[in-house]
């Protein structure tokens, strides 16, 4: 196996994590520049790529039956660079959002393949490790790009969009080191495999987790401004700690799974709930760093394990479609994050970001309690049957 195969596959995930959050430190500057735009519309600069990611992830799944996955990734990365870098030349919020939609189309093409290429080339524990590494190195990309974007935002709101030139580096890696594959075609007489109902349930749960997680990217710059705790540079540093947490847990995912068994995702939900509770009350930057790092721990556990769960015991012929379903719901959660949270703020008459974080805290802790009770009841029934 080519020694550069693993880095080449993992690099694709770095591109996907950069889709929205990479320019989040500049969100306050974008809001100041387009001061007449609706505040929710400004937040959509981060999340609107999801609208294109969702349909194009299914297009990607369809194309795997027609052309090599390597070709799909290269096409997607080319669109990604144009949409990402081109956004800095927008003169209206509408044009800016149009470039972000174009970026989303590119991400939609490559994102499902960042997981199914792992499934194609690796099995068993090695697959779980690679899923963890995939998330870990996507978080490395998040750390680098958010810190870089935070620095570039000190010049003006346009400059941070140049971080998307990193997509060109990934393009070169894929071009040189990812082997061409034969498009997947159904065998003659093969019965078409059905997607298990559990996949849809897991996808819905992933949507909810992403809705909570992305509240950091869409709200942190505004949260710090409302609290008089920092500027765009500070936001870049704070948000990079989210990815630091995710990177650490992703690298040791197999060991954590051995230690906590089936309760690992449940524990991750509790950690994220506690972290959002801390954010809703603290006025200390070091404590905020600790809280967002804890949120990163949670996502670094949950999302890799979700992909391992849905890819287990399903035929290779539907793996691309399964990942597209889960990934699409994750990006639905990303898109809905500011919409849902801003709507709840309006309903309760409390526009502060701290209030939104308190809602997320209660929701995540309630999810932890519900999941824990379900697992304990299920375990009790199994023990009773065995007895």
XYZ file of N, CA and C in Angstrom, residues 67-326:
780
model
N -18.029 7.117 -12.401
C -16.622 7.502 -12.585
C -15.824 7.191 -11.320
N -14.502 7.225 -11.439
C -13.619 6.902 -10.322
C -13.775 7.925 -9.196
N -13.680 7.458 -7.960
C -13.788 8.354 -6.805
C -12.701 9.433 -6.828
N -11.538 9.069 -7.319
C -10.433 10.044 -7.409
C -10.844 11.230 -8.274
N -11.507 10.966 -9.391
C -11.938 12.041 -10.288
C -12.982 12.933 -9.626
N -13.891 12.311 -8.863
C -14.920 13.089 -8.164
C -14.279 14.025 -7.153
N -13.292 13.519 -6.403
C -12.611 14.337 -5.398
C -11.900 15.512 -6.061
N -11.217 15.278 -7.160
C -10.484 16.345 -7.845
C -11.428 17.425 -8.376
N -12.552 17.006 -8.940
C -13.544 17.980 -9.428
C -14.089 18.800 -8.257
N -14.417 18.096 -7.168
C -14.952 18.782 -5.992
C -13.972 19.779 -5.406
N -12.705 19.424 -5.353
C -11.698 20.324 -4.792
C -11.488 21.564 -5.668
N -11.574 21.388 -6.976
C -11.453 22.540 -7.880
C -12.592 23.539 -7.636
N -13.822 23.024 -7.506
C -14.973 23.884 -7.207
C -14.794 24.541 -5.839
N -14.277 23.773 -4.908
C -14.045 24.239 -3.537
C -13.120 25.465 -3.492
N -12.017 25.388 -4.196
C -11.050 26.490 -4.196
C -11.654 27.752 -4.821
N -12.345 27.585 -5.943
C -12.957 28.739 -6.616
C -14.007 29.398 -5.720
N -14.885 28.591 -5.125
C -15.928 29.134 -4.265
C -15.384 29.737 -2.989
N -14.363 29.108 -2.425
C -13.802 29.599 -1.167
C -13.028 30.885 -1.323
N -12.084 30.903 -2.248
C -11.240 32.077 -2.452
C -12.030 33.219 -3.099
N -12.932 32.877 -4.011
C -13.676 33.901 -4.746
C -14.583 34.752 -3.892
N -14.970 34.260 -2.711
C -15.900 34.998 -1.850
C -15.349 36.349 -1.414
N -14.024 36.499 -1.383
C -13.443 37.763 -0.932
C -13.702 38.913 -1.902
N -14.117 38.592 -3.116
C -14.358 39.639 -4.114
C -15.818 40.090 -4.152
N -16.645 39.559 -3.242
C -18.066 39.909 -3.208
C -18.257 41.339 -2.704
N -19.184 42.054 -3.326
C -19.498 43.427 -2.916
C -20.862 43.551 -2.253
N -21.643 42.483 -2.290
C -22.934 42.461 -1.606
C -23.052 41.162 -0.834
N -23.920 41.148 0.159
C -24.103 39.938 0.961
C -24.657 38.811 0.100
N -25.461 39.163 -0.921
C -26.041 38.149 -1.803
C -24.972 37.443 -2.627
N -24.025 38.223 -3.154
C -22.934 37.640 -3.941
C -22.040 36.785 -3.045
N -21.801 37.260 -1.840
C -20.995 36.497 -0.884
C -21.643 35.148 -0.601
N -22.945 35.149 -0.374
C -23.661 33.900 -0.114
C -23.651 32.989 -1.340
N -23.671 33.579 -2.542
C -23.621 32.779 -3.771
C -22.288 32.025 -3.872
N -21.183 32.696 -3.546
C -19.877 32.033 -3.553
C -19.833 30.924 -2.504
N -20.469 31.179 -1.352
C -20.483 30.172 -0.297
C -21.288 28.939 -0.724
N -22.349 29.166 -1.490
C -23.122 28.044 -2.031
C -22.276 27.221 -3.002
N -21.483 27.917 -3.826
C -20.605 27.243 -4.782
C -19.570 26.406 -4.040
N -19.030 26.973 -2.964
C -18.101 26.232 -2.106
C -18.767 24.960 -1.575
N -20.030 25.084 -1.147
C -20.763 23.943 -0.613
C -20.912 22.821 -1.617
N -21.079 23.170 -2.906
C -21.184 22.139 -3.944
C -19.908 21.307 -4.004
N -18.767 21.974 -3.908
C -17.490 21.259 -3.920
C -17.322 20.365 -2.710
N -17.684 20.893 -1.545
C -17.583 20.096 -0.313
C -18.507 18.886 -0.387
N -19.713 19.085 -0.922
C -20.668 17.989 -1.040
C -20.150 16.839 -1.875
N -19.375 17.144 -2.899
C -18.819 16.094 -3.754
C -17.741 15.281 -3.042
N -16.910 15.954 -2.232
C -15.761 15.256 -1.643
C -16.041 14.690 -0.256
N -16.961 15.296 0.490
C -17.142 14.939 1.890
C -17.513 13.478 2.129
N -18.497 12.891 1.412
C -18.812 11.473 1.679
C -17.630 10.556 1.385
N -16.817 10.932 0.404
C -15.700 10.075 0.006
C -14.581 10.077 1.030
N -14.512 11.116 1.871
C -13.493 11.130 2.915
C -13.710 9.984 3.902
N -14.957 9.488 3.989
C -15.264 8.354 4.865
C -15.285 7.032 4.107
N -15.905 7.008 2.938
C -16.031 5.729 2.223
C -14.698 5.253 1.660
N -13.775 6.158 1.386
C -12.440 5.726 0.954
C -11.736 4.979 2.083
N -12.002 5.388 3.324
C -11.465 4.650 4.475
C -12.095 3.264 4.528
N -13.409 3.221 4.334
C -14.105 1.932 4.344
C -13.618 1.019 3.221
N -13.271 1.604 2.076
C -12.785 0.826 0.934
C -11.419 0.193 1.193
N -10.567 0.926 1.923
C -9.162 0.501 2.038
C -8.789 -0.112 3.384
N -9.663 0.026 4.409
C -9.296 -0.443 5.743
C -10.450 -1.211 6.386
N -10.115 -2.132 7.290
C -11.106 -2.971 7.952
C -10.845 -3.022 9.455
N -11.876 -3.410 10.214
C -11.733 -3.673 11.639
C -11.218 -2.505 12.454
N -10.285 -2.825 13.382
C -9.725 -1.801 14.272
C -9.002 -0.720 13.486
N -8.364 -1.102 12.393
C -7.654 -0.132 11.563
C -8.635 0.880 10.974
N -9.841 0.423 10.647
C -10.864 1.350 10.129
C -11.270 2.347 11.214
N -11.492 1.845 12.450
C -11.855 2.740 13.549
C -10.748 3.759 13.800
N -9.487 3.279 13.780
C -8.355 4.193 13.952
C -8.352 5.266 12.877
N -8.561 4.856 11.639
C -8.549 5.808 10.533
C -9.699 6.803 10.625
N -10.867 6.349 11.101
C -11.977 7.288 11.315
C -11.582 8.323 12.367
N -10.902 7.845 13.414
C -10.420 8.760 14.444
C -9.385 9.725 13.895
N -8.415 9.181 13.148
C -7.393 10.035 12.538
C -8.016 11.038 11.569
N -9.044 10.578 10.873
C -9.729 11.436 9.919
C -10.281 12.680 10.617
N -10.953 12.447 11.750
C -11.489 13.560 12.528
C -10.366 14.378 13.159
N -9.330 13.692 13.647
C -8.214 14.383 14.293
C -7.533 15.356 13.339
N -7.229 14.884 12.138
C -6.506 15.744 11.205
C -7.413 16.784 10.560
N -8.711 16.516 10.541
C -9.623 17.576 10.112
C -9.621 18.677 11.157
N -9.458 18.282 12.424
C -9.356 19.277 13.485
C -8.045 20.043 13.422
N -6.980 19.371 12.978
C -5.715 20.077 12.760
C -5.924 21.170 11.709
N -6.628 20.797 10.648
C -6.952 21.788 9.626
C -7.762 22.922 10.202
N -8.704 22.579 11.108
C -9.516 23.605 11.748
C -8.683 24.536 12.612
N -7.732 23.966 13.366
C -6.867 24.778 14.217
C -6.055 25.755 13.374
N -5.389 25.213 12.357
C -4.519 26.043 11.512
C -5.312 27.139 10.812
N -6.438 26.754 10.207
C -7.187 27.733 9.416
C -7.878 28.780 10.284
N -8.386 28.385 11.459
C -9.042 29.380 12.314
C -8.043 30.351 12.924
N -6.870 29.852 13.319
C -5.836 30.754 13.817
C -5.362 31.690 12.709
N -5.182 31.104 11.514
C -4.740 31.908 10.379
C -5.809 32.925 9.990
N -7.065 32.481 9.974
C -8.153 33.389 9.621
C -8.300 34.494 10.665
N -8.104 34.148 11.940
C -8.159 35.162 12.985
C -7.092 36.223 12.802
N -5.891 35.778 12.385
C -4.808 36.742 12.123
C -5.108 37.580 10.882
N -5.538 36.909 9.810
C -5.811 37.630 8.558
C -6.969 38.610 8.704
N -7.889 38.301 9.638
C -9.028 39.198 9.855
C -8.594 40.542 10.425
N -7.364 40.610 10.954
C -6.866 41.892 11.479
C -6.602 42.892 10.362
N -6.512 42.403 9.110
C -6.328 43.299 7.966
C -7.680 43.826 7.487
N -8.571 42.941 7.083
C -9.962 43.277 6.780
C -10.755 41.981 6.590
N -12.060 42.098 6.375
C -12.912 40.913 6.336
C -12.659 40.037 5.121
N -12.067 40.580 4.057
C -11.883 39.817 2.824
C -10.704 38.837 2.888
N -9.645 39.225 3.551
C -8.389 38.472 3.515
C -8.516 37.034 4.048
N -9.312 36.781 5.104
C -9.389 35.401 5.620
C -9.835 34.350 4.604
N -10.537 34.764 3.547
C -11.004 33.786 2.561
C -9.840 33.151 1.783
N -8.655 33.718 1.912
C -7.492 33.132 1.243
C -7.044 31.827 1.889
N -7.586 31.498 3.064
C -7.221 30.212 3.680
C -7.666 29.043 2.798
N -8.627 29.291 1.915
C -9.131 28.197 1.071
C -8.148 27.807 -0.035
N -7.047 28.540 -0.169
C -5.983 28.084 -1.082
C -5.384 26.763 -0.611
N -5.585 26.420 0.673
C -5.099 25.131 1.172
C -5.763 23.967 0.428
N -6.928 24.230 -0.154
C -7.581 23.207 -0.961
C -6.754 22.796 -2.160
N -5.930 23.715 -2.645
C -5.054 23.411 -3.781
C -3.964 22.420 -3.378
N -3.467 22.545 -2.152
C -2.472 21.596 -1.632
C -3.072 20.195 -1.550
N -4.315 20.117 -1.072
C -5.003 18.831 -0.975
C -5.241 18.252 -2.366
N -5.569 19.102 -3.321
C -5.761 18.683 -4.719
C -4.514 17.974 -5.241
N -3.346 18.548 -4.968
C -2.079 17.970 -5.433
C -1.843 16.608 -4.780
N -2.118 16.502 -3.454
C -1.944 15.227 -2.751
C -2.817 14.138 -3.358
N -4.071 14.476 -3.620
C -4.994 13.496 -4.195
C -4.556 13.107 -5.601
N -4.153 14.072 -6.393
C -3.731 13.824 -7.774
C -2.528 12.882 -7.830
N -1.600 13.055 -6.877
C -0.361 12.277 -6.904
C -0.488 10.903 -6.248
N -1.289 10.798 -5.180
C -1.191 9.602 -4.348
C -2.461 8.770 -4.206
N -3.629 9.284 -4.569
C -4.831 8.468 -4.458
C -5.016 7.648 -5.729
N -5.000 6.314 -5.630
C -5.138 5.487 -6.837
C -6.540 5.572 -7.420
N -6.617 5.367 -8.724
C -7.922 5.331 -9.378
C -8.617 4.027 -9.003
N -9.922 4.102 -8.851
C -10.692 2.894 -8.565
C -11.657 2.618 -9.707
N -12.096 1.381 -9.784
C -13.112 1.029 -10.772
C -14.465 1.426 -10.189
N -15.292 2.189 -10.912
C -16.609 2.581 -10.391
C -17.419 1.366 -9.937
N -18.114 1.514 -8.803
C -18.907 0.415 -8.260
C -20.155 0.191 -9.107
N -20.298 -1.011 -9.646
C -21.477 -1.342 -10.458
C -22.112 -2.609 -9.910
N -23.436 -2.644 -9.820
C -24.102 -3.846 -9.292
C -23.853 -5.060 -10.167
N -23.662 -6.209 -9.518
C -23.463 -7.449 -10.253
C -24.773 -7.915 -10.866
N -24.646 -8.671 -11.937
C -25.836 -9.185 -12.613
C -26.596 -10.110 -11.668
N -27.891 -9.842 -11.490
C -28.720 -10.665 -10.624
C -28.615 -10.340 -9.151
N -27.778 -9.347 -8.792
C -27.606 -8.986 -7.386
C -28.844 -8.247 -6.868
N -29.343 -8.670 -5.698
C -30.493 -8.020 -5.081
C -30.047 -6.685 -4.484
N -30.794 -5.647 -4.780
C -30.451 -4.316 -4.290
C -30.591 -4.262 -2.773
N -29.515 -3.888 -2.100
C -29.523 -3.850 -0.636
C -30.373 -2.688 -0.131
N -31.059 -2.927 0.988
C -31.880 -1.882 1.600
C -31.112 -1.206 2.725
N -31.378 0.080 2.889
C -30.731 0.833 3.961
C -31.478 0.573 5.264
N -30.788 0.111 6.317
C -31.451 -0.171 7.595
C -32.091 1.083 8.197
N -33.207 0.919 8.889
C -33.885 2.053 9.521
C -32.998 2.717 10.579
N -32.120 1.933 11.192
C -31.235 2.473 12.224
C -30.354 3.593 11.690
N -30.027 3.526 10.399
C -29.190 4.560 9.782
C -29.875 5.919 9.869
N -31.181 5.938 9.638
C -31.925 7.200 9.678
C -31.994 7.747 11.111
N -32.135 6.857 12.084
C -32.147 7.294 13.473
C -30.814 7.884 13.893
N -29.727 7.215 13.497
C -28.384 7.715 13.815
C -28.142 9.055 13.119
N -28.610 9.162 11.885
C -28.439 10.406 11.127
C -29.163 11.566 11.804
N -30.360 11.309 12.324
C -31.127 12.345 13.017
C -30.417 12.785 14.297
N -29.858 11.817 15.024
C -29.113 12.137 16.238
C -27.873 12.965 15.911
N -27.191 12.615 14.818
C -26.010 13.362 14.392
C -26.377 14.801 14.043
N -27.560 14.997 13.474
C -28.057 16.333 13.146
C -28.158 17.186 14.406
N -28.727 16.605 15.460
C -28.885 17.336 16.711
C -27.555 17.694 17.350
N -26.607 16.757 17.320
C -25.287 17.022 17.901
C -24.580 18.139 17.135
N -24.674 18.114 15.807
C -24.029 19.155 15.014
C -24.694 20.514 15.234
N -26.017 20.533 15.403
C -26.715 21.786 15.687
C -26.122 22.442 16.938
N -25.855 21.619 17.954
C -25.255 22.143 19.183
C -23.798 22.539 18.969
N -23.031 21.650 18.372
C -21.594 21.895 18.191
C -21.327 23.153 17.370
N -22.126 23.374 16.338
C -21.852 24.496 15.443
C -22.243 25.840 16.051
N -22.900 25.812 17.198
C -23.209 27.057 17.898
C -21.935 27.761 18.367
N -20.841 27.024 18.446
C -19.558 27.639 18.782
C -19.049 28.461 17.595
N -19.035 27.871 16.420
C -18.530 28.560 15.232
C -19.372 29.787 14.879
N -20.699 29.664 14.963
C -21.566 30.762 14.527
C -21.714 31.857 15.574
N -21.463 31.532 16.836
C -21.766 32.487 17.898
C -20.579 32.989 18.703
N -19.417 32.317 18.613
C -18.337 32.656 19.528
C -17.830 34.092 19.353
N -17.666 34.546 18.113
C -17.190 35.918 17.891
C -18.169 36.925 18.500
N -19.468 36.699 18.306
C -20.491 37.588 18.853
C -20.581 37.432 20.373
N -20.403 36.219 20.864
C -20.418 35.936 22.306
C -19.318 36.730 23.019
N -18.115 36.719 22.449
C -17.003 37.451 23.052
C -17.219 38.960 22.988
N -17.812 39.432 21.895
C -18.093 40.863 21.773
C -19.161 41.295 22.782
N -20.222 40.503 22.913
C -21.286 40.821 23.869
C -20.761 40.846 25.304
N -19.751 40.011 25.572
C -19.197 39.901 26.925
C -17.988 40.812 27.138
N -17.620 41.569 26.094
C -16.427 42.445 26.155
C -15.178 41.672 26.546
N -15.006 40.509 25.910
C -13.877 39.635 26.257
C -12.838 39.507 25.149
N -13.060 40.137 23.995
C -12.058 40.017 22.940
C -12.597 40.380 21.574
N -11.687 40.259 20.576
C -12.017 40.602 19.193
C -11.914 39.366 18.304
N -11.769 39.579 16.984
C -11.715 38.457 16.034
C -10.501 37.555 16.276
N -9.370 38.150 16.699
C -8.190 37.328 16.994
C -8.480 36.393 18.177
N -9.108 36.952 19.204
C -9.465 36.145 20.373
C -10.413 35.018 19.982
N -11.380 35.349 19.118
C -12.333 34.338 18.659
C -11.623 33.204 17.931
N -10.622 33.544 17.115
C -9.863 32.533 16.392
C -9.145 31.587 17.342
N -8.540 32.147 18.399
C -7.834 31.325 19.380
C -8.820 30.424 20.132
N -9.941 31.016 20.579
C -10.937 30.254 21.341
C -11.480 29.102 20.512
N -11.852 29.378 19.268
C -12.447 28.324 18.440
C -11.443 27.252 18.053
N -10.162 27.613 18.012
C -9.149 26.602 17.717
C -9.066 25.573 18.840
N -9.427 25.975 20.066
C -9.405 25.039 21.180
C -10.499 23.986 21.056
N -11.559 24.298 20.326
C -12.580 23.290 20.057
C -11.968 22.146 19.269
N -11.174 22.501 18.275
C -10.560 21.486 17.430
C -9.392 20.788 18.125
N -8.754 21.483 19.081
C -7.710 20.827 19.872
C -8.317 19.658 20.644
N -9.452 19.901 21.293
C -10.130 18.843 22.027
C -10.527 17.692 21.133
N -11.076 18.015 19.966
C -11.475 16.973 19.021
C -10.304 16.168 18.512
N -9.183 16.836 18.302
C -7.993 16.160 17.798
C -7.469 15.139 18.814
N -7.424 15.543 20.080
C -6.888 14.664 21.123
C -7.726 13.389 21.252
N -9.046 13.554 21.367
C -9.902 12.379 21.554
C -9.926 11.486 20.321
N -9.836 12.086 19.132
C -9.841 11.294 17.904
C -8.602 10.416 17.801
N -7.487 10.921 18.273
C -6.234 10.163 18.201
C -6.226 8.977 19.165
N -6.955 9.098 20.278
C -6.975 8.013 21.273
C -8.342 7.335 21.314
N -9.085 7.436 20.212
C -10.460 6.943 20.179
C -10.564 5.456 20.510
N -9.697 4.636 19.953
C -9.751 3.190 20.191
C -9.537 2.870 21.671
N -8.590 3.559 22.308
C -8.333 3.337 23.739
C -9.532 3.766 24.580
N -10.142 4.900 24.216
C -11.325 5.362 24.943
C -12.475 4.376 24.792
N -12.613 3.804 23.602
C -13.675 2.835 23.342
C -13.464 1.564 24.174
N -12.211 1.147 24.305
C -11.898 -0.026 25.133
C -12.213 0.240 26.605
N -12.016 1.492 27.032
C -12.196 1.852 28.436
C -13.672 2.013 28.809
N -14.431 2.728 27.980
C -15.820 3.065 28.320
C -16.867 2.228 27.580
N -16.414 1.374 26.669
C -17.314 0.468 25.932
C -18.464 1.231 25.268
N -19.694 0.733 25.491
C -20.878 1.298 24.839
C -21.354 2.614 25.451
N -20.696 3.068 26.511
C -21.125 4.298 27.184
C -20.332 5.525 26.725
N -19.450 5.359 25.754
C -18.558 6.446 25.366
C -19.328 7.637 24.782
N -20.259 7.386 23.870
C -21.033 8.485 23.290
C -21.891 9.163 24.366
N -22.444 8.373 25.278
C -23.257 8.918 26.373
C -22.439 9.879 27.226
N -21.213 9.489 27.560
C -20.320 10.329 28.357
C -19.955 11.595 27.587
N -19.762 11.464 26.286
C -19.422 12.624 25.460
C -20.548 13.658 25.471
N -21.803 13.189 25.435
C -22.951 14.105 25.497
C -22.973 14.865 26.822
N -22.683 14.174 27.919
C -22.644 14.819 29.229
C -21.567 15.898 29.268
N -20.390 15.571 28.739
C -19.294 16.535 28.721
C -19.648 17.794 27.943
N -20.293 17.624 26.796
C -20.692 18.778 26.000
C -21.754 19.609 26.721
N -22.678 18.925 27.409
C -23.721 19.636 28.155
C -23.134 20.482 29.274
N -22.182 19.914 30.007
C -21.515 20.655 31.079
C -20.759 21.855 30.516
N -20.103 21.649 29.382
C -19.318 22.722 28.760
C -20.198 23.908 28.366
N -21.356 23.631 27.776
C -22.260 24.727 27.400
C -22.821 25.430 28.643
N -23.022 24.687 29.739
C -23.472 25.302 30.992
C -22.415 26.280 31.499
N -21.152 25.883 31.388
C -20.049 26.755 31.807
C -20.035 28.029 30.949
N -20.182 27.882 29.625
C -20.172 29.034 28.731
C -21.316 30.005 29.026
N -22.422 29.489 29.536
C -23.584 30.351 29.792
C -23.399 31.247 31.015
N -22.391 30.947 31.855
C -22.227 31.728 33.092
C -20.854 32.369 33.260
N -19.823 31.859 32.601
C -18.463 32.345 32.866
C -18.149 33.662 32.159
N -17.211 34.416 32.755
C -16.700 35.639 32.132
C -15.172 35.590 32.093
N -14.623 34.394 32.161
C -13.174 34.197 32.158
C -12.737 33.529 30.855
N -11.803 34.141 30.141
C -11.331 33.575 28.876
C -10.678 32.203 29.078
N -9.819 32.009 30.095
C -9.251 30.661 30.305
C -10.322 29.594 30.536
N -11.379 29.938 31.275
C -12.461 28.978 31.508
C -13.211 28.697 30.211
N -13.388 29.733 29.387
C -14.025 29.554 28.073
C -13.199 28.602 27.220
N -11.876 28.756 27.254
C -10.989 27.862 26.501
C -11.167 26.416 26.947
N -11.274 26.215 28.260
C -11.468 24.875 28.799
C -12.812 24.296 28.346
N -13.849 25.131 28.351
C -15.185 24.673 27.977
C -15.252 24.276 26.505
N -14.697 25.115 25.621
C -14.767 24.780 24.192
C -13.891 23.577 23.874
N -12.818 23.393 24.647
C -11.988 22.200 24.482
C -12.798 20.952 24.841
N -13.620 21.047 25.900
C -14.466 19.934 26.320
C -15.527 19.621 25.256
N -16.047 20.659 24.621
C -16.994 20.454 23.516
C -16.289 19.749 22.361
N -15.039 20.133 22.118
C -14.249 19.451 21.098
C -14.028 17.983 21.421
N -13.795 17.681 22.722
C -13.670 16.280 23.138
C -14.899 15.490 22.700
N -16.062 16.081 22.953
C -17.309 15.399 22.633
C -17.477 15.106 21.162
N -17.268 16.118 20.331
C -17.440 15.897 18.885
C -16.366 14.981 18.327
N -15.180 14.995 18.925
C -14.108 14.108 18.478
C -14.404 12.647 18.756
N -15.298 12.397 19.700
C -15.746 11.034 20.006
C -16.960 10.653 19.164
N -17.951 11.537 19.163
C -19.260 11.201 18.606
C -19.238 10.991 17.100
N -18.670 11.923 16.337
C -18.776 11.836 14.882
C -17.996 10.672 14.265
N -16.771 10.372 14.704
C -16.112 9.171 14.156
C -16.872 7.884 14.473
N -17.388 7.771 15.714
C -18.104 6.552 16.094
C -19.419 6.412 15.343
N -20.056 7.528 15.028
C -21.278 7.482 14.228
C -20.986 6.867 12.859
N -19.894 7.294 12.233
C -19.540 6.756 10.920
C -19.167 5.278 10.991
N -18.479 4.878 12.066
C -18.157 3.462 12.246
C -19.440 2.649 12.416
N -20.382 3.179 13.195
C -21.641 2.481 13.458
C -22.431 2.242 12.173
N -22.569 3.288 11.339
C -23.421 3.140 10.151
C -22.760 2.307 9.058
N -21.425 2.240 9.077
C -20.731 1.453 8.051
C -20.544 -0.007 8.446
N -20.875 -0.320 9.694
C -20.747 -1.704 10.155
C -21.879 -2.562 9.617
N -21.530 -3.710 9.133
C -22.504 -4.723 8.689
C -23.441 -4.254 7.574
N -22.939 -3.406 6.678
C -23.728 -3.057 5.492
C -22.899 -3.386 4.249
N -23.548 -3.723 3.141
C -22.813 -4.027 1.913
C -22.056 -2.808 1.379
N -20.915 -3.064 0.756
C -20.120 -1.982 0.167
C -20.914 -1.215 -0.882
N -21.847 -1.881 -1.522
C -22.604 -1.254 -2.608
C -23.450 -0.072 -2.158
N -23.796 -0.019 -0.858
C -24.613 1.099 -0.385
C -23.873 1.991 0.615
N -22.574 1.757 0.816
C -21.826 2.527 1.808
C -21.794 4.015 1.460
N -21.635 4.342 0.181
C -21.606 5.747 -0.225
C -22.945 6.430 0.061
N -24.044 5.715 -0.217
C -25.369 6.297 0.011
C -25.632 6.472 1.509
N -25.224 5.488 2.315
C -25.416 5.568 3.762
C -24.669 6.764 4.345
N -23.411 6.923 3.945
C -22.623 8.047 4.428
C -23.225 9.373 3.962
N -23.762 9.401 2.756
C -24.395 10.618 2.242
C -25.604 11.005 3.089
N -26.372 10.005 3.523
C -27.545 10.280 4.374
C -27.110 10.877 5.708
N -26.134 10.239 6.348
C -25.671 10.712 7.652
C -25.015 12.086 7.524
